[in-house]
Amino acid sequence: MSTGTSELSAHAAGVDITGLRKSYGSNEVLKGIDLNVAPGEVVCLIGPSGSGKSTLLRCVNLLEQPNGGTIMVGGFNVTDPEVNLDKMRQQVGMVFQQFNLFPHLTVLENCTISPIKVLKRKKAEAQKVALRNLERVGLGDFGDRYPDQLSGGQQQRVAIARALSMEPTLMLFDEPTSALDPETVGEVLSIMKNLAQAGMTMLVVTHEMAFAKEVADRVFFMDGGVVVEEGKAVDVIGNPQQPRTQDFLRRVL
Ligand code: ADP
Ligand code: MG
């Protein structure tokens, strides 16, 4: 890695989820999930559509309110009603399938607006940090462009740079390459791999099994709102033990 190994790992936070439950009406979507990510670790979450992966990620930064269990992020007890939500959310960067860039702002402005408004950074300082992160994702020369002048893969790389510009201690990715043209998937996965090697704590929902096998330290397979199997990436993906995991992997590999 050329940049920032210690810079990222020094601030990495862990995640500790125990007994997480979430229902929508009578539909129990998460049925008591235990999952932890150590500081600097990369965990991939895999499983069929509807198994609760996005709901789990959204509970971690309280975009969804859990019905039970506890979630710790770094020093924050996310599930404590007294938690400082703003401070907690500043720690957590999230990248979605849809890039959600602000279309009327330049690439650089997309990366500086939150640091200026939320972190109260001076504009010049925010621009310096944003530029460093745009360089990290290979888009140092693209600051003046608008999102619609970029490919999908480039837009997703901006979304990653934007999240990094809030200096998070944890990054959540929800199928970050699922909306991309096949030829741009690789560039986004390669940025994520670099981030992982730089020591960022990452919880990644993905259907990219080759990425999960290569980059993740551990993999969790979810189905029907429960963790069916978990372990080292090479074991869960290379040699799954549970029939449901085997069946899923047969279908996606
Ligand atoms: P995954 O990301 O694994 O595909 P989700 O977490 O998106 O799964 O969804 C799990 C289940 O929760 C699905 O049955 C889905 O229909 C339901 N669900 C998700 N979000 C909502 C919501 N806001 N309101 C009602 N049901 C929801
Ligand atoms: Mg999902």
PDB file of C-alpha atoms and ligand atoms in Angstrom:
ATOM      1  CA  MET A   1       0.000   0.000   0.000  1.00  0.00           C
ATOM      2  CA  SER A   2       1.308   3.389  -0.911  1.00  0.00           C
ATOM      3  CA  THR A   3      -0.760   5.456   1.478  1.00  0.00           C
ATOM      4  CA  GLY A   4      -2.121   5.420   4.893  1.00  0.00           C
ATOM      5  CA  THR A   5      -1.796   1.981   6.453  1.00  0.00           C
ATOM      6  CA  SER A   6      -1.314   3.284   9.959  1.00  0.00           C
ATOM      7  CA  GLU A   7      -3.592   6.224   9.268  1.00  0.00           C
ATOM      8  CA  LEU A   8      -6.573   3.887   8.841  1.00  0.00           C
ATOM      9  CA  SER A   9      -5.713   1.065  11.210  1.00  0.00           C
ATOM     10  CA  ALA A  10      -4.936   3.421  14.076  1.00  0.00           C
ATOM     11  CA  HIS A  11      -8.577   4.482  14.118  1.00  0.00           C
ATOM     12  CA  ALA A  12     -10.264   1.200  13.259  1.00  0.00           C
ATOM     13  CA  ALA A  13     -13.300   0.323  15.356  1.00  0.00           C
ATOM     14  CA  GLY A  14     -14.831  -3.092  15.913  1.00  0.00           C
ATOM     15  CA  VAL A  15     -18.472  -4.148  15.766  1.00  0.00           C
ATOM     16  CA  ASP A  16     -20.128  -6.457  18.264  1.00  0.00           C
ATOM     17  CA  ILE A  17     -23.684  -7.587  17.567  1.00  0.00           C
ATOM     18  CA  THR A  18     -25.466  -9.928  19.957  1.00  0.00           C
ATOM     19  CA  GLY A  19     -28.996 -11.302  19.787  1.00  0.00           C
ATOM     20  CA  LEU A  20     -30.099  -8.767  17.170  1.00  0.00           C
ATOM     21  CA  ARG A  21     -33.809  -8.929  16.364  1.00  0.00           C
ATOM     22  CA  LYS A  22     -35.818  -6.899  13.890  1.00  0.00           C
ATOM     23  CA  SER A  23     -39.410  -7.259  12.747  1.00  0.00           C
ATOM     24  CA  TYR A  24     -41.541  -5.419  10.240  1.00  0.00           C
ATOM     25  CA  GLY A  25     -45.031  -5.912  11.591  1.00  0.00           C
ATOM     26  CA  SER A  26     -45.421  -9.664  12.095  1.00  0.00           C
ATOM     27  CA  ASN A  27     -42.514 -10.442   9.732  1.00  0.00           C
ATOM     28  CA  GLU A  28     -39.452 -11.237  11.833  1.00  0.00           C
ATOM     29  CA  VAL A  29     -36.552 -10.468   9.513  1.00  0.00           C
ATOM     30  CA  LEU A  30     -33.631 -10.841  11.956  1.00  0.00           C
ATOM     31  CA  LYS A  31     -34.109 -13.657  14.451  1.00  0.00           C
ATOM     32  CA  GLY A  32     -31.281 -13.219  16.915  1.00  0.00           C
ATOM     33  CA  ILE A  33     -28.071 -12.461  15.037  1.00  0.00           C
ATOM     34  CA  ASP A  34     -24.643 -12.725  16.667  1.00  0.00           C
ATOM     35  CA  LEU A  35     -21.869 -11.217  14.565  1.00  0.00           C
ATOM     36  CA  ASN A  36     -18.637  -9.475  15.396  1.00  0.00           C
ATOM     37  CA  VAL A  37     -15.976  -7.710  13.377  1.00  0.00           C
ATOM     38  CA  ALA A  38     -12.643  -7.062  15.057  1.00  0.00           C
ATOM     39  CA  PRO A  39     -10.910  -3.716  14.507  1.00  0.00           C
ATOM     40  CA  GLY A  40      -9.192  -3.869  11.117  1.00  0.00           C
ATOM     41  CA  GLU A  41     -11.009  -7.046  10.130  1.00  0.00           C
ATOM     42  CA  VAL A  42     -12.972  -7.618   6.906  1.00  0.00           C
ATOM     43  CA  VAL A  43     -16.187  -9.631   7.241  1.00  0.00           C
ATOM     44  CA  CYS A  44     -18.355 -10.492   4.249  1.00  0.00           C
ATOM     45  CA  LEU A  45     -22.030 -11.232   4.659  1.00  0.00           C
ATOM     46  CA  ILE A  46     -23.517 -13.494   2.013  1.00  0.00           C
ATOM     47  CA  GLY A  47     -26.918 -15.079   1.525  1.00  0.00           C
ATOM     48  CA  PRO A  48     -29.995 -15.169  -0.674  1.00  0.00           C
ATOM     49  CA  SER A  49     -32.141 -12.157  -1.415  1.00  0.00           C
ATOM     50  CA  GLY A  50     -34.522 -11.411   1.456  1.00  0.00           C
ATOM     51  CA  SER A  51     -32.378 -13.103   4.105  1.00  0.00           C
ATOM     52  CA  GLY A  52     -31.974  -9.854   6.073  1.00  0.00           C
ATOM     53  CA  LYS A  53     -28.479  -8.707   5.072  1.00  0.00           C
ATOM     54  CA  SER A  54     -29.409  -5.088   4.285  1.00  0.00           C
ATOM     55  CA  THR A  55     -31.589  -4.866   7.377  1.00  0.00           C
ATOM     56  CA  LEU A  56     -28.656  -5.999   9.503  1.00  0.00           C
ATOM     57  CA  LEU A  57     -26.340  -3.362   7.997  1.00  0.00           C
ATOM     58  CA  ARG A  58     -28.979  -0.690   8.436  1.00  0.00           C
ATOM     59  CA  CYS A  59     -29.392  -1.590  12.094  1.00  0.00           C
ATOM     60  CA  VAL A  60     -25.656  -1.047  12.676  1.00  0.00           C
ATOM     61  CA  ASN A  61     -25.948   2.691  12.053  1.00  0.00           C
ATOM     62  CA  LEU A  62     -29.531   2.827  13.244  1.00  0.00           C
ATOM     63  CA  LEU A  63     -31.138   3.533   9.895  1.00  0.00           C
ATOM     64  CA  GLU A  64     -33.435   0.825  11.252  1.00  0.00           C
ATOM     65  CA  GLN A  65     -34.400   0.547  14.908  1.00  0.00           C
ATOM     66  CA  PRO A  66     -33.729  -2.965  16.257  1.00  0.00           C
ATOM     67  CA  ASN A  67     -36.410  -4.710  18.329  1.00  0.00           C
ATOM     68  CA  GLY A  68     -33.899  -6.550  20.500  1.00  0.00           C
ATOM     69  CA  GLY A  69     -30.262  -7.325  21.125  1.00  0.00           C
ATOM     70  CA  THR A  70     -27.257  -5.055  21.404  1.00  0.00           C
ATOM     71  CA  ILE A  71     -24.913  -3.476  18.881  1.00  0.00           C
ATOM     72  CA  MET A  72     -21.586  -1.989  19.887  1.00  0.00           C
ATOM     73  CA  VAL A  73     -19.588   0.083  17.381  1.00  0.00           C
ATOM     74  CA  GLY A  74     -16.221   1.123  18.721  1.00  0.00           C
ATOM     75  CA  GLY A  75     -17.036   2.664  22.069  1.00  0.00           C
ATOM     76  CA  PHE A  76     -20.675   3.320  21.203  1.00  0.00           C
ATOM     77  CA  ASN A  77     -23.595   1.243  22.388  1.00  0.00           C
ATOM     78  CA  VAL A  78     -25.753   1.872  19.337  1.00  0.00           C
ATOM     79  CA  THR A  79     -28.780   0.289  20.993  1.00  0.00           C
ATOM     80  CA  ASP A  80     -28.599   2.517  24.085  1.00  0.00           C
ATOM     81  CA  PRO A  81     -31.397   5.103  23.808  1.00  0.00           C
ATOM     82  CA  GLU A  82     -28.967   7.668  25.210  1.00  0.00           C
ATOM     83  CA  VAL A  83     -26.398   7.141  22.431  1.00  0.00           C
ATOM     84  CA  ASN A  84     -25.164  10.254  20.638  1.00  0.00           C
ATOM     85  CA  LEU A  85     -26.495   9.354  17.195  1.00  0.00           C
ATOM     86  CA  ASP A  86     -24.658  12.075  15.298  1.00  0.00           C
ATOM     87  CA  LYS A  87     -21.303  11.192  16.827  1.00  0.00           C
ATOM     88  CA  MET A  88     -21.911   7.473  16.277  1.00  0.00           C
ATOM     89  CA  ARG A  89     -22.898   7.948  12.631  1.00  0.00           C
ATOM     90  CA  GLN A  90     -19.770  10.013  11.955  1.00  0.00           C
ATOM     91  CA  GLN A  91     -17.781   6.888  12.786  1.00  0.00           C
ATOM     92  CA  VAL A  92     -19.608   4.755  10.247  1.00  0.00           C
ATOM     93  CA  GLY A  93     -19.211   5.143   6.484  1.00  0.00           C
ATOM     94  CA  MET A  94     -21.808   3.470   4.314  1.00  0.00           C
ATOM     95  CA  VAL A  95     -21.698   2.659   0.598  1.00  0.00           C
ATOM     96  CA  PHE A  96     -24.865   1.472  -1.099  1.00  0.00           C
ATOM     97  CA  GLN A  97     -25.709  -0.327  -4.317  1.00  0.00           C
ATOM     98  CA  GLN A  98     -27.022   2.970  -5.682  1.00  0.00           C
ATOM     99  CA  PHE A  99     -24.266   5.555  -5.343  1.00  0.00           C
ATOM    100  CA  ASN A 100     -26.567   8.375  -4.170  1.00  0.00           C
ATOM    101  CA  LEU A 101     -24.142  11.137  -5.165  1.00  0.00           C
ATOM    102  CA  PHE A 102     -25.531  14.673  -5.153  1.00  0.00           C
ATOM    103  CA  PRO A 103     -26.073  15.270  -8.905  1.00  0.00           C
ATOM    104  CA  HIS A 104     -25.850  19.076  -8.692  1.00  0.00           C
ATOM    105  CA  LEU A 105     -22.497  19.045  -6.857  1.00  0.00           C
ATOM    106  CA  THR A 106     -19.064  18.381  -8.336  1.00  0.00           C
ATOM    107  CA  VAL A 107     -17.110  15.310  -7.325  1.00  0.00           C
ATOM    108  CA  LEU A 108     -14.986  17.406  -4.960  1.00  0.00           C
ATOM    109  CA  GLU A 109     -18.054  19.112  -3.458  1.00  0.00           C
ATOM    110  CA  ASN A 110     -19.694  15.714  -2.937  1.00  0.00           C
ATOM    111  CA  CYS A 111     -16.680  14.808  -0.813  1.00  0.00           C
ATOM    112  CA  THR A 112     -16.464  18.055   1.156  1.00  0.00           C
ATOM    113  CA  ILE A 113     -20.080  18.951   1.927  1.00  0.00           C
ATOM    114  CA  SER A 114     -20.483  16.684   4.958  1.00  0.00           C
ATOM    115  CA  PRO A 115     -17.042  17.334   6.447  1.00  0.00           C
ATOM    116  CA  ILE A 116     -17.772  21.098   6.209  1.00  0.00           C
ATOM    117  CA  LYS A 117     -21.379  20.924   7.446  1.00  0.00           C
ATOM    118  CA  VAL A 118     -21.208  18.099   9.957  1.00  0.00           C
ATOM    119  CA  LEU A 119     -17.579  18.027  11.111  1.00  0.00           C
ATOM    120  CA  LYS A 120     -17.252  21.850  10.820  1.00  0.00           C
ATOM    121  CA  ARG A 121     -14.011  21.514   8.844  1.00  0.00           C
ATOM    122  CA  LYS A 122     -12.629  24.582   7.106  1.00  0.00           C
ATOM    123  CA  LYS A 123     -13.178  24.427   3.356  1.00  0.00           C
ATOM    124  CA  ALA A 124      -9.464  24.249   2.482  1.00  0.00           C
ATOM    125  CA  GLU A 125      -8.862  21.479   5.001  1.00  0.00           C
ATOM    126  CA  ALA A 126     -11.907  19.523   3.779  1.00  0.00           C
ATOM    127  CA  GLN A 127     -10.678  19.859   0.201  1.00  0.00           C
ATOM    128  CA  LYS A 128      -7.243  18.576   1.150  1.00  0.00           C
ATOM    129  CA  VAL A 129      -8.706  15.478   2.802  1.00  0.00           C
ATOM    130  CA  ALA A 130     -11.182  14.945  -0.059  1.00  0.00           C
ATOM    131  CA  LEU A 131      -8.423  15.191  -2.646  1.00  0.00           C
ATOM    132  CA  ARG A 132      -6.337  12.642  -0.792  1.00  0.00           C
ATOM    133  CA  ASN A 133      -9.297  10.262  -0.783  1.00  0.00           C
ATOM    134  CA  LEU A 134     -10.076  10.899  -4.458  1.00  0.00           C
ATOM    135  CA  GLU A 135      -6.441  10.057  -5.185  1.00  0.00           C
ATOM    136  CA  ARG A 136      -6.817   6.922  -3.079  1.00  0.00           C
ATOM    137  CA  VAL A 137      -9.660   5.765  -5.370  1.00  0.00           C
ATOM    138  CA  GLY A 138      -7.760   6.813  -8.498  1.00  0.00           C
ATOM    139  CA  LEU A 139      -9.850   9.909  -9.258  1.00  0.00           C
ATOM    140  CA  GLY A 140      -7.550  12.715  -8.204  1.00  0.00           C
ATOM    141  CA  ASP A 141      -8.094  14.521 -11.507  1.00  0.00           C
ATOM    142  CA  PHE A 142     -11.890  14.254 -11.470  1.00  0.00           C
ATOM    143  CA  GLY A 143     -12.754  16.779  -8.755  1.00  0.00           C
ATOM    144  CA  ASP A 144     -14.367  19.295 -11.098  1.00  0.00           C
ATOM    145  CA  ARG A 145     -16.616  16.824 -12.879  1.00  0.00           C
ATOM    146  CA  TYR A 146     -20.269  16.177 -12.155  1.00  0.00           C
ATOM    147  CA  PRO A 147     -21.557  12.674 -11.324  1.00  0.00           C
ATOM    148  CA  ASP A 148     -23.377  12.266 -14.652  1.00  0.00           C
ATOM    149  CA  GLN A 149     -20.040  12.726 -16.444  1.00  0.00           C
ATOM    150  CA  LEU A 150     -18.689   9.588 -14.793  1.00  0.00           C
ATOM    151  CA  SER A 151     -19.159   5.860 -15.383  1.00  0.00           C
ATOM    152  CA  GLY A 152     -20.974   3.809 -12.763  1.00  0.00           C
ATOM    153  CA  GLY A 153     -17.717   2.418 -11.451  1.00  0.00           C
ATOM    154  CA  GLN A 154     -16.226   5.901 -11.167  1.00  0.00           C
ATOM    155  CA  GLN A 155     -19.347   7.152  -9.371  1.00  0.00           C
ATOM    156  CA  GLN A 156     -19.107   4.311  -6.883  1.00  0.00           C
ATOM    157  CA  ARG A 157     -15.435   5.135  -6.313  1.00  0.00           C
ATOM    158  CA  VAL A 158     -16.475   8.737  -5.584  1.00  0.00           C
ATOM    159  CA  ALA A 159     -19.064   7.400  -3.136  1.00  0.00           C
ATOM    160  CA  ILE A 160     -16.259   5.516  -1.373  1.00  0.00           C
ATOM    161  CA  ALA A 161     -14.039   8.631  -1.330  1.00  0.00           C
ATOM    162  CA  ARG A 162     -16.964  10.636   0.019  1.00  0.00           C
ATOM    163  CA  ALA A 163     -17.514   8.157   2.844  1.00  0.00           C
ATOM    164  CA  LEU A 164     -13.782   8.122   3.643  1.00  0.00           C
ATOM    165  CA  SER A 165     -13.710  11.907   3.807  1.00  0.00           C
ATOM    166  CA  MET A 166     -15.781  11.712   7.001  1.00  0.00           C
ATOM    167  CA  GLU A 167     -12.827   9.769   8.451  1.00  0.00           C
ATOM    168  CA  PRO A 168     -14.893   6.774   9.560  1.00  0.00           C
ATOM    169  CA  THR A 169     -13.582   4.027  11.806  1.00  0.00           C
ATOM    170  CA  LEU A 170     -15.822   1.441  10.146  1.00  0.00           C
ATOM    171  CA  MET A 171     -17.114   1.018   6.599  1.00  0.00           C
ATOM    172  CA  LEU A 172     -20.352  -0.748   5.681  1.00  0.00           C
ATOM    173  CA  PHE A 173     -20.869  -1.830   2.063  1.00  0.00           C
ATOM    174  CA  ASP A 174     -24.252  -3.053   0.824  1.00  0.00           C
ATOM    175  CA  GLU A 175     -23.764  -4.810  -2.524  1.00  0.00           C
ATOM    176  CA  PRO A 176     -21.537  -1.990  -3.817  1.00  0.00           C
ATOM    177  CA  THR A 177     -20.998  -3.603  -7.224  1.00  0.00           C
ATOM    178  CA  SER A 178     -24.466  -5.021  -7.923  1.00  0.00           C
ATOM    179  CA  ALA A 179     -25.628  -2.030  -9.969  1.00  0.00           C
ATOM    180  CA  LEU A 180     -22.441  -1.766 -12.034  1.00  0.00           C
ATOM    181  CA  ASP A 181     -21.700  -2.780 -15.597  1.00  0.00           C
ATOM    182  CA  PRO A 182     -19.579  -5.939 -15.459  1.00  0.00           C
ATOM    183  CA  GLU A 183     -16.506  -4.181 -16.839  1.00  0.00           C
ATOM    184  CA  THR A 184     -16.418  -1.669 -13.969  1.00  0.00           C
ATOM    185  CA  VAL A 185     -16.954  -4.128 -11.098  1.00  0.00           C
ATOM    186  CA  GLY A 186     -13.247  -4.918 -10.860  1.00  0.00           C
ATOM    187  CA  GLU A 187     -12.124  -1.332 -10.303  1.00  0.00           C
ATOM    188  CA  VAL A 188     -14.452  -0.940  -7.318  1.00  0.00           C
ATOM    189  CA  LEU A 189     -13.460  -4.297  -5.801  1.00  0.00           C
ATOM    190  CA  SER A 190      -9.809  -3.352  -6.198  1.00  0.00           C
ATOM    191  CA  ILE A 191     -10.356  -0.098  -4.262  1.00  0.00           C
ATOM    192  CA  MET A 192     -12.102  -2.090  -1.533  1.00  0.00           C
ATOM    193  CA  LYS A 193      -9.222  -4.532  -1.402  1.00  0.00           C
ATOM    194  CA  ASN A 194      -6.775  -1.646  -0.979  1.00  0.00           C
ATOM    195  CA  LEU A 195      -8.887  -0.271   1.858  1.00  0.00           C
ATOM    196  CA  ALA A 196      -8.912  -3.660   3.541  1.00  0.00           C
ATOM    197  CA  GLN A 197      -5.142  -3.901   3.262  1.00  0.00           C
ATOM    198  CA  ALA A 198      -4.847  -0.418   4.745  1.00  0.00           C
ATOM    199  CA  GLY A 199      -6.487  -1.720   7.914  1.00  0.00           C
ATOM    200  CA  MET A 200     -10.048  -0.428   7.598  1.00  0.00           C
ATOM    201  CA  THR A 201     -12.711  -2.367   9.484  1.00  0.00           C
ATOM    202  CA  MET A 202     -15.193  -3.485   6.836  1.00  0.00           C
ATOM    203  CA  LEU A 203     -18.561  -5.257   6.892  1.00  0.00           C
ATOM    204  CA  VAL A 204     -19.459  -6.075   3.303  1.00  0.00           C
ATOM    205  CA  VAL A 205     -22.654  -7.537   1.865  1.00  0.00           C
ATOM    206  CA  THR A 206     -21.677  -8.992  -1.492  1.00  0.00           C
ATOM    207  CA  HIS A 207     -22.452 -11.568  -4.137  1.00  0.00           C
ATOM    208  CA  GLU A 208     -18.842 -11.451  -5.349  1.00  0.00           C
ATOM    209  CA  MET A 209     -17.679 -14.791  -3.982  1.00  0.00           C
ATOM    210  CA  ALA A 210     -14.164 -14.522  -5.441  1.00  0.00           C
ATOM    211  CA  PHE A 211     -13.732 -11.183  -3.651  1.00  0.00           C
ATOM    212  CA  ALA A 212     -15.104 -12.574  -0.391  1.00  0.00           C
ATOM    213  CA  LYS A 213     -12.836 -15.605  -0.570  1.00  0.00           C
ATOM    214  CA  GLU A 214      -9.757 -13.524  -1.291  1.00  0.00           C
ATOM    215  CA  VAL A 215     -10.269 -10.401   0.822  1.00  0.00           C
ATOM    216  CA  ALA A 216     -12.523 -11.329   3.740  1.00  0.00           C
ATOM    217  CA  ASP A 217     -11.032 -12.618   6.948  1.00  0.00           C
ATOM    218  CA  ARG A 218     -14.342 -14.262   7.815  1.00  0.00           C
ATOM    219  CA  VAL A 219     -17.631 -14.915   6.034  1.00  0.00           C
ATOM    220  CA  PHE A 220     -21.128 -15.158   7.497  1.00  0.00           C
ATOM    221  CA  PHE A 221     -23.829 -16.943   5.522  1.00  0.00           C
ATOM    222  CA  MET A 222     -27.351 -15.792   6.402  1.00  0.00           C
ATOM    223  CA  ASP A 223     -30.644 -17.337   5.400  1.00  0.00           C
ATOM    224  CA  GLY A 224     -34.115 -16.590   6.709  1.00  0.00           C
ATOM    225  CA  GLY A 225     -32.921 -14.087   9.312  1.00  0.00           C
ATOM    226  CA  VAL A 226     -30.385 -16.356  11.019  1.00  0.00           C
ATOM    227  CA  VAL A 227     -26.659 -16.968  10.622  1.00  0.00           C
ATOM    228  CA  VAL A 228     -26.495 -20.480   9.203  1.00  0.00           C
ATOM    229  CA  GLU A 229     -22.724 -20.763   8.926  1.00  0.00           C
ATOM    230  CA  GLU A 230     -19.699 -18.645   9.715  1.00  0.00           C
ATOM    231  CA  GLY A 231     -15.978 -19.087   9.632  1.00  0.00           C
ATOM    232  CA  LYS A 232     -12.827 -18.313   7.710  1.00  0.00           C
ATOM    233  CA  ALA A 233     -13.565 -17.208   4.155  1.00  0.00           C
ATOM    234  CA  VAL A 234     -11.692 -20.131   2.613  1.00  0.00           C
ATOM    235  CA  ASP A 235     -13.694 -22.598   4.702  1.00  0.00           C
ATOM    236  CA  VAL A 236     -17.208 -21.169   4.306  1.00  0.00           C
ATOM    237  CA  ILE A 237     -16.857 -20.529   0.569  1.00  0.00           C
ATOM    238  CA  GLY A 238     -14.356 -23.244  -0.305  1.00  0.00           C
ATOM    239  CA  ASN A 239     -15.716 -26.032   1.900  1.00  0.00           C
ATOM    240  CA  PRO A 240     -19.177 -25.163   3.291  1.00  0.00           C
ATOM    241  CA  GLN A 241     -20.571 -27.562   5.903  1.00  0.00           C
ATOM    242  CA  GLN A 242     -24.265 -26.678   5.998  1.00  0.00           C
ATOM    243  CA  PRO A 243     -26.610 -27.904   3.241  1.00  0.00           C
ATOM    244  CA  ARG A 244     -28.183 -24.449   2.902  1.00  0.00           C
ATOM    245  CA  THR A 245     -24.761 -22.852   2.386  1.00  0.00           C
ATOM    246  CA  GLN A 246     -23.790 -25.533  -0.103  1.00  0.00           C
ATOM    247  CA  ASP A 247     -27.026 -25.032  -2.014  1.00  0.00           C
ATOM    248  CA  PHE A 248     -26.599 -21.238  -2.108  1.00  0.00           C
ATOM    249  CA  LEU A 249     -23.004 -21.428  -3.297  1.00  0.00           C
ATOM    250  CA  ARG A 250     -23.895 -23.968  -5.968  1.00  0.00           C
ATOM    251  CA  ARG A 251     -26.353 -21.444  -7.342  1.00  0.00           C
ATOM    252  CA  VAL A 252     -24.090 -18.345  -7.257  1.00  0.00           C
ATOM    253  CA  LEU A 253     -20.659 -19.746  -8.099  1.00  0.00           C
TER     254      LEU A 253
HETATM  255  P1  ADP B   1     -31.489  -8.819   1.851  1.00  0.00           P
HETATM  256  O1  ADP B   1     -30.692  -7.555   1.922  1.00  0.00           O
HETATM  257  O2  ADP B   1     -30.786  -9.993   2.412  1.00  0.00           O
HETATM  258  O3  ADP B   1     -31.993  -9.082   0.460  1.00  0.00           O
HETATM  259  P2  ADP B   1     -33.441  -7.330   3.364  1.00  0.00           P
HETATM  260  O4  ADP B   1     -32.804  -7.025   4.663  1.00  0.00           O
HETATM  261  O5  ADP B   1     -33.510  -6.245   2.361  1.00  0.00           O
HETATM  262  O6  ADP B   1     -32.780  -8.658   2.756  1.00  0.00           O
HETATM  263  O7  ADP B   1     -34.934  -7.807   3.599  1.00  0.00           O
HETATM  264  C1  ADP B   1     -35.265  -8.853   4.491  1.00  0.00           C
HETATM  265  C2  ADP B   1     -36.771  -8.953   4.596  1.00  0.00           C
HETATM  266  O8  ADP B   1     -37.275  -7.784   5.234  1.00  0.00           O
HETATM  267  C3  ADP B   1     -37.493  -9.068   3.280  1.00  0.00           C
HETATM  268  O9  ADP B   1     -38.559  -9.974   3.447  1.00  0.00           O
HETATM  269  C4  ADP B   1     -38.016  -7.681   3.034  1.00  0.00           C
HETATM  270  O10 ADP B   1     -39.193  -7.717   2.276  1.00  0.00           O
HETATM  271  C5  ADP B   1     -38.258  -7.182   4.446  1.00  0.00           C
HETATM  272  N1  ADP B   1     -38.117  -5.706   4.563  1.00  0.00           N
HETATM  273  C6  ADP B   1     -36.972  -5.018   4.379  1.00  0.00           C
HETATM  274  N2  ADP B   1     -37.152  -3.707   4.586  1.00  0.00           N
HETATM  275  C7  ADP B   1     -38.467  -3.556   4.911  1.00  0.00           C
HETATM  276  C8  ADP B   1     -39.295  -2.426   5.252  1.00  0.00           C
HETATM  277  N3  ADP B   1     -38.785  -1.187   5.296  1.00  0.00           N
HETATM  278  N4  ADP B   1     -40.588  -2.668   5.523  1.00  0.00           N
HETATM  279  C9  ADP B   1     -41.097  -3.922   5.493  1.00  0.00           C
HETATM  280  N5  ADP B   1     -40.377  -5.014   5.196  1.00  0.00           N
HETATM  281  C10 ADP B   1     -39.080  -4.848   4.896  1.00  0.00           C
HETATM  282 MG    MG B   2     -30.043  -6.254   0.430  1.00  0.00          MG
END
